[in-house]
Amino acid sequence: MIREVLRMGDPRLWEKSSPVGRFDSQELNELIRDMRDTMAHLNGAGLAAPQIGVGLRVVIFGVQSNPRYPGIEEVPDTVLINPDIQPLADELEEGWEGCLSVPGMRGWVPRFRKITYSGQDERGQHFERTVEGFHARVVQHEVDHLDGVLYPMRIRDFTRFGFNEALFPGQELPPED
Ligand code: NI
């Protein structure tokens, strides 16, 4: 079921989410299904459970050759539960981000360039990946949602935060997640 995505200002987006303890539950399966439906409906690159008002440490993401983002780096369709992120270097890289909870805007956000992330899949199986670039950025953006952090809170250069039409007149927009 397509769910409503909460927008910045809703206090539920500032809360720290709780770990998932049970994996074969109808509740978790329905949550993941709803998140997939909602992300697909909005052509997002990712979605975190708190964005649909559920305070659990569940994120999904994935980017294929999406009509909205031709030429973007692909990211495998992933369900990531109870995630942990380890940066592999202090090096930060800035890039454009958007968020389904901050519609109509984009900002220039510093993120770790290379990370190892780990967590559980929807069956509770543990997995780990080492990634960089756009994939690493998407994971950091999603996991921030679980700690009540939205990307505008990480922006350093506020001349590069604004409305899509003003920042990118007549151009393609960076992805939203
Ligand atoms: Ni977001």
PDB file of C-alpha atoms and ligand atoms in Angstrom:
ATOM      1  CA  MET A   1       0.000   0.000   0.000  1.00  0.00           C
ATOM      2  CA  ILE A   2       1.253   3.455  -0.875  1.00  0.00           C
ATOM      3  CA  ARG A   3       1.681   5.430   2.335  1.00  0.00           C
ATOM      4  CA  GLU A   4       1.883   9.125   2.995  1.00  0.00           C
ATOM      5  CA  VAL A   5       5.467  10.396   3.349  1.00  0.00           C
ATOM      6  CA  LEU A   6       5.919  12.717   6.325  1.00  0.00           C
ATOM      7  CA  ARG A   7       7.402  16.083   5.550  1.00  0.00           C
ATOM      8  CA  MET A   8      10.086  18.033   7.375  1.00  0.00           C
ATOM      9  CA  GLY A   9       8.534  19.691  10.397  1.00  0.00           C
ATOM     10  CA  ASP A  10       6.668  16.589  11.485  1.00  0.00           C
ATOM     11  CA  PRO A  11       8.141  15.734  14.909  1.00  0.00           C
ATOM     12  CA  ARG A  12       8.180  11.998  14.089  1.00  0.00           C
ATOM     13  CA  LEU A  13      11.044  12.652  11.678  1.00  0.00           C
ATOM     14  CA  TRP A  14      13.289  13.850  14.538  1.00  0.00           C
ATOM     15  CA  GLU A  15      12.932  10.706  16.641  1.00  0.00           C
ATOM     16  CA  LYS A  16      15.494   7.948  17.024  1.00  0.00           C
ATOM     17  CA  SER A  17      14.066   4.683  15.709  1.00  0.00           C
ATOM     18  CA  SER A  18      14.132   1.353  17.546  1.00  0.00           C
ATOM     19  CA  PRO A  19      15.874  -1.848  16.424  1.00  0.00           C
ATOM     20  CA  VAL A  20      13.836  -4.628  14.826  1.00  0.00           C
ATOM     21  CA  GLY A  21      13.802  -7.735  17.012  1.00  0.00           C
ATOM     22  CA  ARG A  22      11.471 -10.131  15.173  1.00  0.00           C
ATOM     23  CA  PHE A  23      11.962 -11.016  11.555  1.00  0.00           C
ATOM     24  CA  ASP A  24       9.260 -13.357  10.375  1.00  0.00           C
ATOM     25  CA  SER A  25       6.366 -11.158  11.401  1.00  0.00           C
ATOM     26  CA  GLN A  26       3.466 -10.009   9.302  1.00  0.00           C
ATOM     27  CA  GLU A  27       4.071  -6.515  10.671  1.00  0.00           C
ATOM     28  CA  LEU A  28       7.596  -6.362   9.248  1.00  0.00           C
ATOM     29  CA  ASN A  29       6.588  -7.900   5.915  1.00  0.00           C
ATOM     30  CA  GLU A  30       3.781  -5.383   5.515  1.00  0.00           C
ATOM     31  CA  LEU A  31       6.047  -2.511   6.471  1.00  0.00           C
ATOM     32  CA  ILE A  32       8.593  -3.499   3.818  1.00  0.00           C
ATOM     33  CA  ARG A  33       5.884  -3.996   1.212  1.00  0.00           C
ATOM     34  CA  ASP A  34       4.412  -0.570   1.953  1.00  0.00           C
ATOM     35  CA  MET A  35       7.856   1.021   1.826  1.00  0.00           C
ATOM     36  CA  ARG A  36       8.543  -0.567  -1.570  1.00  0.00           C
ATOM     37  CA  ASP A  37       5.166   0.555  -2.925  1.00  0.00           C
ATOM     38  CA  THR A  38       5.664   4.092  -1.640  1.00  0.00           C
ATOM     39  CA  MET A  39       9.226   4.411  -2.944  1.00  0.00           C
ATOM     40  CA  ALA A  40       8.245   3.058  -6.358  1.00  0.00           C
ATOM     41  CA  HIS A  41       5.240   5.371  -6.550  1.00  0.00           C
ATOM     42  CA  LEU A  42       7.438   8.400  -5.885  1.00  0.00           C
ATOM     43  CA  ASN A  43      10.377   7.140  -7.991  1.00  0.00           C
ATOM     44  CA  GLY A  44      12.637   7.531  -4.974  1.00  0.00           C
ATOM     45  CA  ALA A  45      16.151   6.162  -4.609  1.00  0.00           C
ATOM     46  CA  GLY A  46      15.481   5.150  -1.021  1.00  0.00           C
ATOM     47  CA  LEU A  47      13.069   5.361   1.886  1.00  0.00           C
ATOM     48  CA  ALA A  48      13.359   4.970   5.640  1.00  0.00           C
ATOM     49  CA  ALA A  49      10.559   3.619   7.857  1.00  0.00           C
ATOM     50  CA  PRO A  50      10.252   6.831   9.914  1.00  0.00           C
ATOM     51  CA  GLN A  51       9.347   8.668   6.703  1.00  0.00           C
ATOM     52  CA  ILE A  52       6.058   6.771   6.727  1.00  0.00           C
ATOM     53  CA  GLY A  53       5.681   7.237  10.468  1.00  0.00           C
ATOM     54  CA  VAL A  54       7.116   3.909  11.650  1.00  0.00           C
ATOM     55  CA  GLY A  55       9.906   4.254  14.201  1.00  0.00           C
ATOM     56  CA  LEU A  56      11.843   1.103  13.306  1.00  0.00           C
ATOM     57  CA  ARG A  57      15.396   0.770  11.981  1.00  0.00           C
ATOM     58  CA  VAL A  58      14.409  -0.298   8.476  1.00  0.00           C
ATOM     59  CA  VAL A  59      15.532   1.346   5.232  1.00  0.00           C
ATOM     60  CA  ILE A  60      15.208   0.359   1.616  1.00  0.00           C
ATOM     61  CA  PHE A  61      17.049   1.714  -1.393  1.00  0.00           C
ATOM     62  CA  GLY A  62      17.935   0.859  -4.930  1.00  0.00           C
ATOM     63  CA  VAL A  63      18.503   2.639  -8.201  1.00  0.00           C
ATOM     64  CA  GLN A  64      18.145   1.054 -11.587  1.00  0.00           C
ATOM     65  CA  SER A  65      18.003   2.899 -14.865  1.00  0.00           C
ATOM     66  CA  ASN A  66      15.127   4.972 -13.561  1.00  0.00           C
ATOM     67  CA  PRO A  67      13.369   7.206 -16.107  1.00  0.00           C
ATOM     68  CA  ARG A  68      13.890  10.050 -13.657  1.00  0.00           C
ATOM     69  CA  TYR A  69      17.652   9.586 -13.332  1.00  0.00           C
ATOM     70  CA  PRO A  70      19.209   8.411 -16.578  1.00  0.00           C
ATOM     71  CA  GLY A  71      22.941   7.949 -16.310  1.00  0.00           C
ATOM     72  CA  ILE A  72      23.004   7.567 -12.533  1.00  0.00           C
ATOM     73  CA  GLU A  73      25.209   4.932 -10.840  1.00  0.00           C
ATOM     74  CA  GLU A  74      23.152   1.833 -10.187  1.00  0.00           C
ATOM     75  CA  VAL A  75      22.568   0.626  -6.631  1.00  0.00           C
ATOM     76  CA  PRO A  76      21.154  -2.860  -5.947  1.00  0.00           C
ATOM     77  CA  ASP A  77      17.635  -3.094  -4.509  1.00  0.00           C
ATOM     78  CA  THR A  78      18.288  -3.559  -0.821  1.00  0.00           C
ATOM     79  CA  VAL A  79      16.380  -3.948   2.425  1.00  0.00           C
ATOM     80  CA  LEU A  80      18.675  -2.964   5.288  1.00  0.00           C
ATOM     81  CA  ILE A  81      17.564  -3.498   8.883  1.00  0.00           C
ATOM     82  CA  ASN A  82      19.384  -2.547  12.092  1.00  0.00           C
ATOM     83  CA  PRO A  83      22.195  -0.986  10.063  1.00  0.00           C
ATOM     84  CA  ASP A  84      25.675  -0.033  11.103  1.00  0.00           C
ATOM     85  CA  ILE A  85      28.001   2.199   9.068  1.00  0.00           C
ATOM     86  CA  GLN A  86      31.767   2.329   9.354  1.00  0.00           C
ATOM     87  CA  PRO A  87      33.550   5.038   7.347  1.00  0.00           C
ATOM     88  CA  LEU A  88      36.735   3.696   5.733  1.00  0.00           C
ATOM     89  CA  ALA A  89      38.463   7.064   5.651  1.00  0.00           C
ATOM     90  CA  ASP A  90      37.870  10.521   7.048  1.00  0.00           C
ATOM     91  CA  GLU A  91      37.565  11.844   3.521  1.00  0.00           C
ATOM     92  CA  LEU A  92      34.278  13.599   2.815  1.00  0.00           C
ATOM     93  CA  GLU A  93      32.804  14.195  -0.599  1.00  0.00           C
ATOM     94  CA  GLU A  94      30.038  16.668  -1.309  1.00  0.00           C
ATOM     95  CA  GLY A  95      27.164  15.903  -3.629  1.00  0.00           C
ATOM     96  CA  TRP A  96      23.572  16.828  -4.336  1.00  0.00           C
ATOM     97  CA  GLU A  97      20.797  15.251  -2.321  1.00  0.00           C
ATOM     98  CA  GLY A  98      17.072  15.459  -2.185  1.00  0.00           C
ATOM     99  CA  CYS A  99      14.643  13.875   0.211  1.00  0.00           C
ATOM    100  CA  LEU A 100      11.054  12.730  -0.217  1.00  0.00           C
ATOM    101  CA  SER A 101      10.414  14.426   3.152  1.00  0.00           C
ATOM    102  CA  VAL A 102      11.765  17.746   1.817  1.00  0.00           C
ATOM    103  CA  PRO A 103       9.970  17.892  -1.527  1.00  0.00           C
ATOM    104  CA  GLY A 104      10.920  20.357  -4.206  1.00  0.00           C
ATOM    105  CA  MET A 105      14.395  21.089  -2.878  1.00  0.00           C
ATOM    106  CA  ARG A 106      17.982  19.941  -3.239  1.00  0.00           C
ATOM    107  CA  GLY A 107      21.100  20.550  -1.176  1.00  0.00           C
ATOM    108  CA  TRP A 108      24.856  20.005  -1.375  1.00  0.00           C
ATOM    109  CA  VAL A 109      25.766  17.569   1.370  1.00  0.00           C
ATOM    110  CA  PRO A 110      29.093  16.202   2.666  1.00  0.00           C
ATOM    111  CA  ARG A 111      29.224  12.417   3.171  1.00  0.00           C
ATOM    112  CA  PHE A 112      31.930   9.827   3.731  1.00  0.00           C
ATOM    113  CA  ARG A 113      33.142   8.765   0.325  1.00  0.00           C
ATOM    114  CA  LYS A 114      33.771   5.133   1.204  1.00  0.00           C
ATOM    115  CA  ILE A 115      32.054   3.056   3.869  1.00  0.00           C
ATOM    116  CA  THR A 116      31.404  -0.469   5.025  1.00  0.00           C
ATOM    117  CA  TYR A 117      27.817  -0.997   6.034  1.00  0.00           C
ATOM    118  CA  SER A 118      26.247  -4.005   7.630  1.00  0.00           C
ATOM    119  CA  GLY A 119      22.897  -5.068   8.949  1.00  0.00           C
ATOM    120  CA  GLN A 120      20.199  -7.639   8.375  1.00  0.00           C
ATOM    121  CA  ASP A 121      18.017  -8.381   5.401  1.00  0.00           C
ATOM    122  CA  GLU A 122      14.273  -8.933   5.661  1.00  0.00           C
ATOM    123  CA  ARG A 123      14.809 -12.534   6.828  1.00  0.00           C
ATOM    124  CA  GLY A 124      17.238 -11.478   9.517  1.00  0.00           C
ATOM    125  CA  GLN A 125      20.331 -12.672   7.650  1.00  0.00           C
ATOM    126  CA  HIS A 126      23.373 -10.574   8.394  1.00  0.00           C
ATOM    127  CA  PHE A 127      25.246  -9.023   5.460  1.00  0.00           C
ATOM    128  CA  GLU A 128      27.970  -6.493   4.848  1.00  0.00           C
ATOM    129  CA  ARG A 129      29.080  -4.409   1.878  1.00  0.00           C
ATOM    130  CA  THR A 130      31.904  -2.012   1.164  1.00  0.00           C
ATOM    131  CA  VAL A 131      30.785   0.740  -1.184  1.00  0.00           C
ATOM    132  CA  GLU A 132      31.652   4.231  -2.301  1.00  0.00           C
ATOM    133  CA  GLY A 133      30.275   7.213  -4.145  1.00  0.00           C
ATOM    134  CA  PHE A 134      26.552   7.414  -4.775  1.00  0.00           C
ATOM    135  CA  HIS A 135      25.787   4.049  -3.146  1.00  0.00           C
ATOM    136  CA  ALA A 136      27.600   5.168   0.031  1.00  0.00           C
ATOM    137  CA  ARG A 137      25.755   8.491  -0.067  1.00  0.00           C
ATOM    138  CA  VAL A 138      22.329   6.876  -0.328  1.00  0.00           C
ATOM    139  CA  VAL A 139      23.026   4.546   2.611  1.00  0.00           C
ATOM    140  CA  GLN A 140      24.256   7.414   4.795  1.00  0.00           C
ATOM    141  CA  HIS A 141      21.203   9.502   3.898  1.00  0.00           C
ATOM    142  CA  GLU A 142      18.802   6.651   4.764  1.00  0.00           C
ATOM    143  CA  VAL A 143      20.500   5.665   8.002  1.00  0.00           C
ATOM    144  CA  ASP A 144      20.461   9.308   9.117  1.00  0.00           C
ATOM    145  CA  HIS A 145      16.647   9.122   8.978  1.00  0.00           C
ATOM    146  CA  LEU A 146      16.776   6.400  11.660  1.00  0.00           C
ATOM    147  CA  ASP A 147      18.543   8.821  13.971  1.00  0.00           C
ATOM    148  CA  GLY A 148      16.218  11.737  13.289  1.00  0.00           C
ATOM    149  CA  VAL A 149      18.607  13.527  10.947  1.00  0.00           C
ATOM    150  CA  LEU A 150      17.487  15.094   7.664  1.00  0.00           C
ATOM    151  CA  TYR A 151      20.043  16.137   5.041  1.00  0.00           C
ATOM    152  CA  PRO A 152      19.569  19.919   5.516  1.00  0.00           C
ATOM    153  CA  MET A 153      21.088  19.485   8.982  1.00  0.00           C
ATOM    154  CA  ARG A 154      24.356  18.369   7.351  1.00  0.00           C
ATOM    155  CA  ILE A 155      24.659  21.157   4.776  1.00  0.00           C
ATOM    156  CA  ARG A 156      27.686  23.423   5.165  1.00  0.00           C
ATOM    157  CA  ASP A 157      27.278  25.684   2.140  1.00  0.00           C
ATOM    158  CA  PHE A 158      23.759  27.114   2.265  1.00  0.00           C
ATOM    159  CA  THR A 159      24.215  28.862  -1.081  1.00  0.00           C
ATOM    160  CA  ARG A 160      23.785  25.349  -2.454  1.00  0.00           C
ATOM    161  CA  PHE A 161      20.471  24.607  -0.763  1.00  0.00           C
ATOM    162  CA  GLY A 162      17.291  25.662  -2.455  1.00  0.00           C
ATOM    163  CA  PHE A 163      14.316  25.025  -4.644  1.00  0.00           C
ATOM    164  CA  ASN A 164      14.709  22.769  -7.641  1.00  0.00           C
ATOM    165  CA  GLU A 165      13.563  25.320 -10.203  1.00  0.00           C
ATOM    166  CA  ALA A 166      15.994  27.909  -8.865  1.00  0.00           C
ATOM    167  CA  LEU A 167      18.990  25.574  -8.531  1.00  0.00           C
ATOM    168  CA  PHE A 168      18.436  23.534 -11.692  1.00  0.00           C
ATOM    169  CA  PRO A 169      16.384  25.579 -14.163  1.00  0.00           C
ATOM    170  CA  GLY A 170      15.375  23.319 -17.026  1.00  0.00           C
ATOM    171  CA  GLN A 171      17.831  20.634 -15.926  1.00  0.00           C
ATOM    172  CA  GLU A 172      17.649  17.108 -14.687  1.00  0.00           C
ATOM    173  CA  LEU A 173      17.346  16.792 -10.925  1.00  0.00           C
ATOM    174  CA  PRO A 174      19.562  14.716  -8.641  1.00  0.00           C
ATOM    175  CA  PRO A 175      17.726  11.776  -6.999  1.00  0.00           C
ATOM    176  CA  GLU A 176      15.530  11.998  -3.949  1.00  0.00           C
ATOM    177  CA  ASP A 177      15.522   9.512  -1.062  1.00  0.00           C
TER     178      ASP A 177
HETATM  179 NI    NI B   1      15.355  11.231   2.789  1.00  0.00          NI
END
